[in-house]
PDB file of C-alpha atoms in Angstrom:
ATOM      1  CA  UNK A  14     110.950 109.494  84.130  1.00  0.00           C
ATOM      2  CA  UNK A  15     108.728 112.014  85.895  1.00  0.00           C
ATOM      3  CA  UNK A  16     107.712 111.049  89.424  1.00  0.00           C
ATOM      4  CA  UNK A  17     104.000 111.743  89.665  1.00  0.00           C
ATOM      5  CA  UNK A  18     103.812 113.023  93.235  1.00  0.00           C
ATOM      6  CA  UNK A  19     105.717 114.601  96.056  1.00  0.00           C
ATOM      7  CA  UNK A  20     107.692 111.855  97.750  1.00  0.00           C
ATOM      8  CA  UNK A  21     106.564 111.178 101.306  1.00  0.00           C
ATOM      9  CA  UNK A  22     108.156 110.713 104.715  1.00  0.00           C
ATOM     10  CA  UNK A  23     109.563 108.268 107.286  1.00  0.00           C
ATOM     11  CA  UNK A  24     109.697 109.500 110.911  1.00  0.00           C
ATOM     12  CA  UNK A  25     112.430 108.575 113.365  1.00  0.00           C
ATOM     13  CA  UNK A  26     111.373 106.559 116.357  1.00  0.00           C
ATOM     14  CA  UNK A  27     111.494 108.670 119.510  1.00  0.00           C
ATOM     15  CA  UNK A  28     111.944 106.308 122.415  1.00  0.00           C
ATOM     16  CA  UNK A  29     110.371 107.893 125.512  1.00  0.00           C
ATOM     17  CA  UNK A  30     110.800 106.073 128.801  1.00  0.00           C
ATOM     18  CA  UNK A  31     108.936 107.766 131.635  1.00  0.00           C
ATOM     19  CA  UNK A  32     109.695 107.502 135.346  1.00  0.00           C
ATOM     20  CA  UNK A  33     106.057 106.806 136.170  1.00  0.00           C
ATOM     21  CA  UNK A  34     105.374 103.083 135.873  1.00  0.00           C
ATOM     22  CA  UNK A  35     103.267 102.008 132.917  1.00  0.00           C
ATOM     23  CA  UNK A  36     103.136  98.494 134.247  1.00  0.00           C
ATOM     24  CA  UNK A  37     104.941  96.339 136.762  1.00  0.00           C
ATOM     25  CA  UNK A  38     106.067  92.851 137.396  1.00  0.00           C
ATOM     26  CA  UNK A  39     109.555  91.459 137.763  1.00  0.00           C
ATOM     27  CA  UNK A  40     110.576  88.771 135.362  1.00  0.00           C
ATOM     28  CA  UNK A  41     113.235  86.111 135.512  1.00  0.00           C
ATOM     29  CA  UNK A  42     115.545  84.961 132.760  1.00  0.00           C
ATOM     30  CA  UNK A  43     113.556  82.888 130.278  1.00  0.00           C
ATOM     31  CA  UNK A  44     116.585  81.371 128.613  1.00  0.00           C
ATOM     32  CA  UNK A  45     118.412  82.491 125.513  1.00  0.00           C
ATOM     33  CA  UNK A  46     116.416  82.635 122.322  1.00  0.00           C
ATOM     34  CA  UNK A  47     118.153  81.807 119.083  1.00  0.00           C
ATOM     35  CA  UNK A  48     117.981  84.431 116.338  1.00  0.00           C
ATOM     36  CA  UNK A  49     114.695  84.130 114.476  1.00  0.00           C
ATOM     37  CA  UNK A  50     114.208  84.460 110.735  1.00  0.00           C
ATOM     38  CA  UNK A  51     111.989  87.466 110.103  1.00  0.00           C
ATOM     39  CA  UNK A  52     110.013  85.677 107.401  1.00  0.00           C
ATOM     40  CA  UNK A  53     108.804  82.963 109.787  1.00  0.00           C
ATOM     41  CA  UNK A  54     108.603  84.930 113.042  1.00  0.00           C
ATOM     42  CA  UNK A  55     105.401  85.348 115.026  1.00  0.00           C
ATOM     43  CA  UNK A  56     104.574  87.556 118.012  1.00  0.00           C
ATOM     44  CA  UNK A  57     105.485  84.915 120.584  1.00  0.00           C
ATOM     45  CA  UNK A  58     108.887  84.350 118.979  1.00  0.00           C
ATOM     46  CA  UNK A  59     109.495  88.089 118.629  1.00  0.00           C
ATOM     47  CA  UNK A  60     108.672  88.612 122.315  1.00  0.00           C
ATOM     48  CA  UNK A  61     110.922  85.736 123.396  1.00  0.00           C
ATOM     49  CA  UNK A  62     113.824  87.017 121.319  1.00  0.00           C
ATOM     50  CA  UNK A  63     113.351  90.557 122.698  1.00  0.00           C
ATOM     51  CA  UNK A  64     113.437  89.147 126.244  1.00  0.00           C
ATOM     52  CA  UNK A  65     116.686  87.345 125.452  1.00  0.00           C
ATOM     53  CA  UNK A  66     118.273  90.546 124.121  1.00  0.00           C
ATOM     54  CA  UNK A  67     117.324  92.348 127.350  1.00  0.00           C
ATOM     55  CA  UNK A  68     118.873  89.584 129.448  1.00  0.00           C
ATOM     56  CA  UNK A  69     122.027  89.608 127.350  1.00  0.00           C
ATOM     57  CA  UNK A  70     122.443  93.155 128.626  1.00  0.00           C
ATOM     58  CA  UNK A  71     121.349  92.870 132.260  1.00  0.00           C
ATOM     59  CA  UNK A  72     122.327  89.428 133.529  1.00  0.00           C
ATOM     60  CA  UNK A  73     125.947  90.429 134.149  1.00  0.00           C
ATOM     61  CA  UNK A  74     125.220  93.872 135.588  1.00  0.00           C
ATOM     62  CA  UNK A  75     126.593  95.125 138.875  1.00  0.00           C
ATOM     63  CA  UNK A  76     124.753  96.327 140.842  1.00  0.00           C
ATOM     64  CA  UNK A  77     122.090  93.877 139.679  1.00  0.00           C
ATOM     65  CA  UNK A  78     118.854  95.746 138.902  1.00  0.00           C
ATOM     66  CA  UNK A  79     115.307  94.501 139.211  1.00  0.00           C
ATOM     67  CA  UNK A  80     113.358  94.532 135.945  1.00  0.00           C
ATOM     68  CA  UNK A  81     110.060  96.393 135.781  1.00  0.00           C
ATOM     69  CA  UNK A  82     108.357  95.490 132.531  1.00  0.00           C
ATOM     70  CA  UNK A  83     105.882  97.647 130.680  1.00  0.00           C
ATOM     71  CA  UNK A  84     103.246  95.764 128.680  1.00  0.00           C
ATOM     72  CA  UNK A  85     104.364  94.374 125.310  1.00  0.00           C
ATOM     73  CA  UNK A  86     103.382  97.023 122.794  1.00  0.00           C
ATOM     74  CA  UNK A  87     102.198  96.318 119.269  1.00  0.00           C
ATOM     75  CA  UNK A  88     103.368  99.088 116.954  1.00  0.00           C
ATOM     76  CA  UNK A  89     100.740  98.341 114.325  1.00  0.00           C
ATOM     77  CA  UNK A  90     101.092  97.727 110.601  1.00  0.00           C
ATOM     78  CA  UNK A  91     104.455  98.189 108.947  1.00  0.00           C
ATOM     79  CA  UNK A  92     104.736 101.184 106.704  1.00  0.00           C
ATOM     80  CA  UNK A  93     105.574  99.297 103.532  1.00  0.00           C
ATOM     81  CA  UNK A  94     102.393  97.262 103.922  1.00  0.00           C
ATOM     82  CA  UNK A  95     100.104 100.074 102.789  1.00  0.00           C
ATOM     83  CA  UNK A  96      99.721 101.739 106.225  1.00  0.00           C
ATOM     84  CA  UNK A  97      96.663  99.797 107.350  1.00  0.00           C
ATOM     85  CA  UNK A  98      96.575  96.449 105.602  1.00  0.00           C
ATOM     86  CA  UNK A  99      98.089  94.697 108.621  1.00  0.00           C
ATOM     87  CA  UNK A 100     100.092  92.116 106.678  1.00  0.00           C
ATOM     88  CA  UNK A 101     103.069  92.726 108.949  1.00  0.00           C
ATOM     89  CA  UNK A 102     103.462  94.192 112.429  1.00  0.00           C
ATOM     90  CA  UNK A 103     106.151  95.003 114.984  1.00  0.00           C
ATOM     91  CA  UNK A 104     106.287  94.750 118.768  1.00  0.00           C
ATOM     92  CA  UNK A 105     108.302  96.646 121.360  1.00  0.00           C
ATOM     93  CA  UNK A 106     109.364  95.442 124.796  1.00  0.00           C
ATOM     94  CA  UNK A 107     110.544  97.918 127.460  1.00  0.00           C
ATOM     95  CA  UNK A 108     112.035  97.368 130.915  1.00  0.00           C
ATOM     96  CA  UNK A 109     112.933  99.907 133.575  1.00  0.00           C
ATOM     97  CA  UNK A 110     116.011  98.876 135.588  1.00  0.00           C
ATOM     98  CA  UNK A 111     114.965  99.562 139.160  1.00  0.00           C
ATOM     99  CA  UNK A 112     116.196  98.815 142.673  1.00  0.00           C
ATOM    100  CA  UNK A 113     119.609 100.486 142.270  1.00  0.00           C
ATOM    101  CA  UNK A 114     120.827 103.948 143.324  1.00  0.00           C
ATOM    102  CA  UNK A 115     119.972 106.687 140.851  1.00  0.00           C
ATOM    103  CA  UNK A 116     123.656 107.475 140.472  1.00  0.00           C
ATOM    104  CA  UNK A 117     124.238 103.978 139.007  1.00  0.00           C
ATOM    105  CA  UNK A 118     121.895 104.471 136.046  1.00  0.00           C
ATOM    106  CA  UNK A 119     124.648 105.713 133.722  1.00  0.00           C
ATOM    107  CA  UNK A 120     126.824 102.759 134.720  1.00  0.00           C
ATOM    108  CA  UNK A 121     124.024 100.312 133.874  1.00  0.00           C
ATOM    109  CA  UNK A 122     123.549 101.831 130.414  1.00  0.00           C
ATOM    110  CA  UNK A 123     127.267 101.456 129.742  1.00  0.00           C
ATOM    111  CA  UNK A 124     127.223  97.843 130.917  1.00  0.00           C
ATOM    112  CA  UNK A 125     124.339  97.104 128.555  1.00  0.00           C
ATOM    113  CA  UNK A 126     126.310  98.673 125.719  1.00  0.00           C
ATOM    114  CA  UNK A 127     129.421  96.624 126.569  1.00  0.00           C
ATOM    115  CA  UNK A 128     127.465  93.370 126.745  1.00  0.00           C
ATOM    116  CA  UNK A 129     125.924  93.948 123.310  1.00  0.00           C
ATOM    117  CA  UNK A 130     129.285  94.966 121.819  1.00  0.00           C
ATOM    118  CA  UNK A 131     130.791  91.708 123.088  1.00  0.00           C
ATOM    119  CA  UNK A 132     128.131  89.838 121.116  1.00  0.00           C
ATOM    120  CA  UNK A 133     129.115  91.661 117.951  1.00  0.00           C
ATOM    121  CA  UNK A 134     126.016  93.822 117.641  1.00  0.00           C
ATOM    122  CA  UNK A 135     126.595  97.029 115.626  1.00  0.00           C
ATOM    123  CA  UNK A 136     125.594 100.556 116.554  1.00  0.00           C
ATOM    124  CA  UNK A 137     122.623 102.207 114.849  1.00  0.00           C
ATOM    125  CA  UNK A 138     124.289 105.581 115.331  1.00  0.00           C
ATOM    126  CA  UNK A 139     127.524 106.725 116.937  1.00  0.00           C
ATOM    127  CA  UNK A 140     128.410 105.438 120.384  1.00  0.00           C
ATOM    128  CA  UNK A 141     127.054 107.428 123.311  1.00  0.00           C
ATOM    129  CA  UNK A 142     128.872 110.479 124.625  1.00  0.00           C
ATOM    130  CA  UNK A 143     129.858 109.037 127.986  1.00  0.00           C
ATOM    131  CA  UNK A 144     130.968 112.431 129.273  1.00  0.00           C
ATOM    132  CA  UNK A 145     127.290 113.374 129.478  1.00  0.00           C
ATOM    133  CA  UNK A 146     125.401 112.612 132.715  1.00  0.00           C
ATOM    134  CA  UNK A 147     122.448 110.930 130.948  1.00  0.00           C
ATOM    135  CA  UNK A 148     123.731 108.992 127.911  1.00  0.00           C
ATOM    136  CA  UNK A 149     121.826 106.702 125.570  1.00  0.00           C
ATOM    137  CA  UNK A 150     122.956 104.103 123.071  1.00  0.00           C
ATOM    138  CA  UNK A 151     121.131 102.611 120.082  1.00  0.00           C
ATOM    139  CA  UNK A 152     122.186  99.268 118.576  1.00  0.00           C
ATOM    140  CA  UNK A 153     120.796  96.364 116.565  1.00  0.00           C
ATOM    141  CA  UNK A 154     121.217  92.605 116.496  1.00  0.00           C
ATOM    142  CA  UNK A 155     122.606  90.552 113.662  1.00  0.00           C
ATOM    143  CA  UNK A 156     121.477  88.745 111.666  1.00  0.00           C
ATOM    144  CA  UNK A 157     117.845  89.075 112.781  1.00  0.00           C
ATOM    145  CA  UNK A 158     117.832  92.884 113.058  1.00  0.00           C
ATOM    146  CA  UNK A 159     116.096  93.660 116.335  1.00  0.00           C
ATOM    147  CA  UNK A 160     116.614  97.296 117.346  1.00  0.00           C
ATOM    148  CA  UNK A 161     117.448  98.150 120.954  1.00  0.00           C
ATOM    149  CA  UNK A 162     118.099 101.241 123.019  1.00  0.00           C
ATOM    150  CA  UNK A 163     119.571 101.604 126.494  1.00  0.00           C
ATOM    151  CA  UNK A 164     119.111 105.027 128.009  1.00  0.00           C
ATOM    152  CA  UNK A 165     119.008 107.031 131.192  1.00  0.00           C
ATOM    153  CA  UNK A 166     115.919 109.021 132.067  1.00  0.00           C
ATOM    154  CA  UNK A 167     116.437 112.013 134.356  1.00  0.00           C
ATOM    155  CA  UNK A 168     115.215 111.618 137.942  1.00  0.00           C
ATOM    156  CA  UNK A 169     117.195 114.410 139.630  1.00  0.00           C
ATOM    157  CA  UNK A 170     119.337 116.514 137.311  1.00  0.00           C
ATOM    158  CA  UNK A 171     121.046 118.379 140.174  1.00  0.00           C
ATOM    159  CA  UNK A 172     122.235 115.134 141.781  1.00  0.00           C
ATOM    160  CA  UNK A 173     122.836 113.359 138.485  1.00  0.00           C
ATOM    161  CA  UNK A 174     120.356 110.639 139.419  1.00  0.00           C
ATOM    162  CA  UNK A 175     118.611 108.780 136.634  1.00  0.00           C
ATOM    163  CA  UNK A 176     116.566 105.704 135.826  1.00  0.00           C
ATOM    164  CA  UNK A 177     118.031 103.297 133.287  1.00  0.00           C
ATOM    165  CA  UNK A 178     115.752 101.550 130.825  1.00  0.00           C
ATOM    166  CA  UNK A 179     116.079  99.160 127.904  1.00  0.00           C
ATOM    167  CA  UNK A 180     113.722  98.968 124.948  1.00  0.00           C
ATOM    168  CA  UNK A 181     113.812  96.332 122.182  1.00  0.00           C
ATOM    169  CA  UNK A 182     111.831  96.665 118.935  1.00  0.00           C
ATOM    170  CA  UNK A 183     111.316  93.687 116.651  1.00  0.00           C
ATOM    171  CA  UNK A 184     111.659  93.735 112.887  1.00  0.00           C
ATOM    172  CA  UNK A 185     108.475  93.494 110.833  1.00  0.00           C
ATOM    173  CA  UNK A 186     106.862  90.055 110.786  1.00  0.00           C
ATOM    174  CA  UNK A 187     103.692  88.557 109.370  1.00  0.00           C
ATOM    175  CA  UNK A 188     100.605  89.261 111.465  1.00  0.00           C
ATOM    176  CA  UNK A 189      98.696  86.231 112.726  1.00  0.00           C
ATOM    177  CA  UNK A 190      96.284  84.967 110.108  1.00  0.00           C
ATOM    178  CA  UNK A 191      97.295  87.400 107.390  1.00  0.00           C
ATOM    179  CA  UNK A 192      99.861  88.218 104.803  1.00  0.00           C
ATOM    180  CA  UNK A 193     102.654  86.290 103.197  1.00  0.00           C
ATOM    181  CA  UNK A 194     105.805  85.002 104.846  1.00  0.00           C
ATOM    182  CA  UNK A 195     107.963  87.821 103.560  1.00  0.00           C
ATOM    183  CA  UNK A 196     105.335  90.537 103.827  1.00  0.00           C
ATOM    184  CA  UNK A 197     106.043  91.710 100.285  1.00  0.00           C
ATOM    185  CA  UNK A 198     103.417  90.197  98.017  1.00  0.00           C
ATOM    186  CA  UNK A 199     100.468  90.538 100.383  1.00  0.00           C
ATOM    187  CA  UNK A 200      99.781  94.280 100.006  1.00  0.00           C
ATOM    188  CA  UNK A 201      99.654  94.110  96.230  1.00  0.00           C
ATOM    189  CA  UNK A 202      97.196  91.245  96.438  1.00  0.00           C
ATOM    190  CA  UNK A 203      94.709  93.669  98.003  1.00  0.00           C
ATOM    191  CA  UNK A 204      94.770  95.725  94.806  1.00  0.00           C
ATOM    192  CA  UNK A 205      94.104  93.286  91.979  1.00  0.00           C
ATOM    193  CA  UNK A 206      94.503  94.573  88.449  1.00  0.00           C
ATOM    194  CA  UNK A 207      93.669  93.159  85.070  1.00  0.00           C
ATOM    195  CA  UNK A 208      97.308  93.211  83.975  1.00  0.00           C
ATOM    196  CA  UNK A 209      99.765  90.770  85.583  1.00  0.00           C
ATOM    197  CA  UNK A 210     102.773  92.974  84.787  1.00  0.00           C
ATOM    198  CA  UNK A 211     101.176  95.841  86.722  1.00  0.00           C
ATOM    199  CA  UNK A 212     100.741  93.608  89.735  1.00  0.00           C
ATOM    200  CA  UNK A 213     104.319  92.348  89.550  1.00  0.00           C
ATOM    201  CA  UNK A 214     105.601  95.934  89.425  1.00  0.00           C
ATOM    202  CA  UNK A 215     103.503  96.842  92.469  1.00  0.00           C
ATOM    203  CA  UNK A 216     104.989  93.923  94.356  1.00  0.00           C
ATOM    204  CA  UNK A 217     108.523  94.949  93.409  1.00  0.00           C
ATOM    205  CA  UNK A 218     107.873  98.525  94.537  1.00  0.00           C
ATOM    206  CA  UNK A 219     106.430  97.315  97.841  1.00  0.00           C
ATOM    207  CA  UNK A 220     109.314  94.907  98.342  1.00  0.00           C
ATOM    208  CA  UNK A 221     111.866  97.693  97.862  1.00  0.00           C
ATOM    209  CA  UNK A 222     109.848  99.963 100.195  1.00  0.00           C
ATOM    210  CA  UNK A 223     109.768  97.180 102.745  1.00  0.00           C
ATOM    211  CA  UNK A 224     113.536  96.756 102.732  1.00  0.00           C
ATOM    212  CA  UNK A 225     114.130 100.503 103.064  1.00  0.00           C
ATOM    213  CA  UNK A 226     111.606 100.665 105.887  1.00  0.00           C
ATOM    214  CA  UNK A 227     113.231  97.759 107.712  1.00  0.00           C
ATOM    215  CA  UNK A 228     116.613  99.498 107.551  1.00  0.00           C
ATOM    216  CA  UNK A 229     115.340 102.889 108.728  1.00  0.00           C
ATOM    217  CA  UNK A 230     113.357 101.226 111.550  1.00  0.00           C
ATOM    218  CA  UNK A 231     111.094 104.201 112.218  1.00  0.00           C
ATOM    219  CA  UNK A 232     107.313 104.430 112.632  1.00  0.00           C
ATOM    220  CA  UNK A 233     105.284 106.014 109.886  1.00  0.00           C
ATOM    221  CA  UNK A 234     102.803 108.855 110.091  1.00  0.00           C
ATOM    222  CA  UNK A 235      99.183 108.372 108.989  1.00  0.00           C
ATOM    223  CA  UNK A 236      98.820 108.383 105.229  1.00  0.00           C
ATOM    224  CA  UNK A 237      98.217 111.760 103.669  1.00  0.00           C
ATOM    225  CA  UNK A 238      96.020 112.385 100.679  1.00  0.00           C
ATOM    226  CA  UNK A 239      97.763 111.159  97.555  1.00  0.00           C
ATOM    227  CA  UNK A 240     100.092 108.760  99.364  1.00  0.00           C
ATOM    228  CA  UNK A 241     100.161 104.986  99.170  1.00  0.00           C
ATOM    229  CA  UNK A 242     100.368 102.601  96.237  1.00  0.00           C
ATOM    230  CA  UNK A 243      99.401 103.688  92.725  1.00  0.00           C
ATOM    231  CA  UNK A 244     100.048 102.877  89.081  1.00  0.00           C
ATOM    232  CA  UNK A 245     100.666 105.618  86.537  1.00  0.00           C
ATOM    233  CA  UNK A 246     101.008 105.694  82.788  1.00  0.00           C
ATOM    234  CA  UNK A 247     102.983 108.206  80.707  1.00  0.00           C
ATOM    235  CA  UNK A 248     102.511 107.550  77.011  1.00  0.00           C
ATOM    236  CA  UNK A 249     103.498 103.950  76.404  1.00  0.00           C
ATOM    237  CA  UNK A 250     105.307 103.630  79.738  1.00  0.00           C
ATOM    238  CA  UNK A 251     103.711 102.677  83.057  1.00  0.00           C
ATOM    239  CA  UNK A 252     105.036 102.784  86.609  1.00  0.00           C
ATOM    240  CA  UNK A 253     104.097 101.442  90.033  1.00  0.00           C
ATOM    241  CA  UNK A 254     104.695 104.057  92.715  1.00  0.00           C
ATOM    242  CA  UNK A 255     104.711 103.631  96.513  1.00  0.00           C
ATOM    243  CA  UNK A 256     105.072 106.662  98.789  1.00  0.00           C
ATOM    244  CA  UNK A 257     104.744 107.417 102.491  1.00  0.00           C
ATOM    245  CA  UNK A 258     105.448 110.121 105.111  1.00  0.00           C
ATOM    246  CA  UNK A 259     106.852 110.450 108.631  1.00  0.00           C
ATOM    247  CA  UNK A 260     106.580 112.846 111.476  1.00  0.00           C
ATOM    248  CA  UNK A 261     109.159 115.676 111.557  1.00  0.00           C
ATOM    249  CA  UNK A 262     112.778 114.757 112.322  1.00  0.00           C
ATOM    250  CA  UNK A 263     115.573 116.794 113.770  1.00  0.00           C
ATOM    251  CA  UNK A 264     118.381 117.687 111.396  1.00  0.00           C
ATOM    252  CA  UNK A 265     120.665 115.143 113.070  1.00  0.00           C
ATOM    253  CA  UNK A 266     118.027 112.399 112.829  1.00  0.00           C
ATOM    254  CA  UNK A 267     117.512 113.163 109.148  1.00  0.00           C
ATOM    255  CA  UNK A 268     121.227 112.889 108.407  1.00  0.00           C
ATOM    256  CA  UNK A 269     121.473 109.601 110.315  1.00  0.00           C
ATOM    257  CA  UNK A 270     118.429 108.118 108.590  1.00  0.00           C
ATOM    258  CA  UNK A 271     119.745 109.056 105.155  1.00  0.00           C
ATOM    259  CA  UNK A 272     123.124 107.521 105.950  1.00  0.00           C
ATOM    260  CA  UNK A 273     121.497 104.228 107.019  1.00  0.00           C
ATOM    261  CA  UNK A 274     119.515 104.180 103.793  1.00  0.00           C
ATOM    262  CA  UNK A 275     122.623 104.926 101.719  1.00  0.00           C
ATOM    263  CA  UNK A 276     124.592 102.085 103.299  1.00  0.00           C
ATOM    264  CA  UNK A 277     121.735  99.638 102.719  1.00  0.00           C
ATOM    265  CA  UNK A 278     121.086 100.657  99.127  1.00  0.00           C
ATOM    266  CA  UNK A 279     124.744 100.597  98.094  1.00  0.00           C
ATOM    267  CA  UNK A 280     125.248  97.197  99.723  1.00  0.00           C
ATOM    268  CA  UNK A 281     122.326  95.722  97.757  1.00  0.00           C
ATOM    269  CA  UNK A 282     123.327  96.884  94.294  1.00  0.00           C
ATOM    270  CA  UNK A 283     121.691 100.304  93.967  1.00  0.00           C
ATOM    271  CA  UNK A 284     123.496 103.236  92.399  1.00  0.00           C
ATOM    272  CA  UNK A 285     123.215 106.108  94.873  1.00  0.00           C
ATOM    273  CA  UNK A 286     123.745 109.827  94.415  1.00  0.00           C
ATOM    274  CA  UNK A 287     122.980 112.941  96.404  1.00  0.00           C
ATOM    275  CA  UNK A 288     121.139 115.905  94.911  1.00  0.00           C
ATOM    276  CA  UNK A 289     121.821 119.212  96.715  1.00  0.00           C
ATOM    277  CA  UNK A 290     118.761 120.836  98.270  1.00  0.00           C
ATOM    278  CA  UNK A 291     118.092 124.533  98.777  1.00  0.00           C
ATOM    279  CA  UNK A 292     118.509 124.019 102.522  1.00  0.00           C
ATOM    280  CA  UNK A 293     119.338 121.165 104.861  1.00  0.00           C
ATOM    281  CA  UNK A 294     120.389 117.642 103.945  1.00  0.00           C
ATOM    282  CA  UNK A 295     120.565 116.681 100.257  1.00  0.00           C
ATOM    283  CA  UNK A 296     118.019 114.454  98.556  1.00  0.00           C
ATOM    284  CA  UNK A 297     119.114 110.831  98.210  1.00  0.00           C
ATOM    285  CA  UNK A 298     118.246 109.283  94.842  1.00  0.00           C
ATOM    286  CA  UNK A 299     119.036 105.637  94.047  1.00  0.00           C
ATOM    287  CA  UNK A 300     118.505 103.400  91.031  1.00  0.00           C
ATOM    288  CA  UNK A 301     118.269  99.629  91.181  1.00  0.00           C
ATOM    289  CA  UNK A 302     120.447  98.264  88.393  1.00  0.00           C
ATOM    290  CA  UNK A 303     118.493  95.002  88.196  1.00  0.00           C
ATOM    291  CA  UNK A 304     114.933  96.265  87.634  1.00  0.00           C
ATOM    292  CA  UNK A 305     115.379 100.033  87.048  1.00  0.00           C
ATOM    293  CA  UNK A 306     113.411 100.976  90.174  1.00  0.00           C
ATOM    294  CA  UNK A 307     114.117 104.438  91.570  1.00  0.00           C
ATOM    295  CA  UNK A 308     114.056 105.309  95.289  1.00  0.00           C
ATOM    296  CA  UNK A 309     113.930 108.913  96.441  1.00  0.00           C
ATOM    297  CA  UNK A 310     114.387 110.076 100.053  1.00  0.00           C
ATOM    298  CA  UNK A 311     113.851 113.815 100.318  1.00  0.00           C
ATOM    299  CA  UNK A 312     113.998 115.991 103.450  1.00  0.00           C
ATOM    300  CA  UNK A 313     111.251 118.605 103.421  1.00  0.00           C
ATOM    301  CA  UNK A 314     110.804 122.056 104.900  1.00  0.00           C
ATOM    302  CA  UNK A 315     108.527 120.771 107.672  1.00  0.00           C
ATOM    303  CA  UNK A 316     111.225 118.374 108.934  1.00  0.00           C
ATOM    304  CA  UNK A 317     109.738 115.241 107.438  1.00  0.00           C
ATOM    305  CA  UNK A 318     111.682 112.822 105.284  1.00  0.00           C
ATOM    306  CA  UNK A 319     109.639 111.940 102.208  1.00  0.00           C
ATOM    307  CA  UNK A 320     110.288 108.539 100.707  1.00  0.00           C
ATOM    308  CA  UNK A 321     109.045 106.969  97.491  1.00  0.00           C
ATOM    309  CA  UNK A 322     109.856 104.009  95.266  1.00  0.00           C
ATOM    310  CA  UNK A 323     108.925 103.955  91.571  1.00  0.00           C
ATOM    311  CA  UNK A 324     109.168 100.741  89.536  1.00  0.00           C
ATOM    312  CA  UNK A 325     108.583 100.456  85.761  1.00  0.00           C
ATOM    313  CA  UNK A 326     105.896  98.108  84.493  1.00  0.00           C
ATOM    314  CA  UNK A 327     107.400  95.871  81.844  1.00  0.00           C
ATOM    315  CA  UNK A 328     104.138  95.716  79.873  1.00  0.00           C
ATOM    316  CA  UNK A 329     102.227  99.008  79.428  1.00  0.00           C
ATOM    317  CA  UNK A 330      98.968  99.220  81.319  1.00  0.00           C
ATOM    318  CA  UNK A 331      95.868 100.005  79.288  1.00  0.00           C
ATOM    319  CA  UNK A 332      92.245 100.637  80.057  1.00  0.00           C
ATOM    320  CA  UNK A 333      90.396 102.550  82.787  1.00  0.00           C
ATOM    321  CA  UNK A 334      92.372 100.888  85.593  1.00  0.00           C
ATOM    322  CA  UNK A 335      95.705 102.284  84.437  1.00  0.00           C
ATOM    323  CA  UNK A 336      95.689 104.990  87.104  1.00  0.00           C
ATOM    324  CA  UNK A 337      94.593 104.343  90.666  1.00  0.00           C
ATOM    325  CA  UNK A 338      94.806 106.403  93.793  1.00  0.00           C
TER     326      UNK A 338
END
């Protein structure tokens, strides 16, 4: 099989918490929220669950910080939903932990980490280097897969004073008034074709893209020319192809993202191999043994990680609509 285009990118989320307040208002504990199924979640439920995750970290802290909340932020359409279709969205909730000495910021981050570990939440990456004056830790919840970071922003490097903050990002969920419950079939429905097999292949490709995107948990860059969802035909064979791009990653971020993808793909029945690249991290290529889809995650020279999923169409596509941009 020849992949018809360069395979696009997925950029790693850079969590930036500034010392200047983006919003204020102390909040009390709203009560624990039970894990929410992603397929049936809405914005209110996502916000409530994010609040609960924050309080799991801070309610037992000593010294007890005050919480300064920044406004709930909508991250926009999920990458696997065709960049702008809006079938699924994410939200992010951020709190600064104020009212404590700057020298206690590192201690608060560690207490957040310990509280989440006690609840059985796994790390996204390695544990923080606690020998550093301003550590950060990135974890996720199970089974509902919210993604959280506790970190220390620098206030006075000479004194070692910082400002602790916690940010929680929801998984993708259906936007109000649009999309399907699982966010997989909706995007393909916006591109009707005359051949049902073509449409089914598009939905499979989008579904695989969606799962990879959910695991990587990074925002996508605006679509470049030639990216998105397309159907191609080569002789008697036809393929649905979904590709996207990210902003540039550091080498360490690229390695970590590829490892998360590898773990996910192998655990869900894909055959995974690495193809050496001329420089940097190797290309990850995976084949789904059930439907013969191929996923390709390729680091590029500009630092981006280019990702694409190609799924065969079981019935060849014919006619003028067999290739679409």
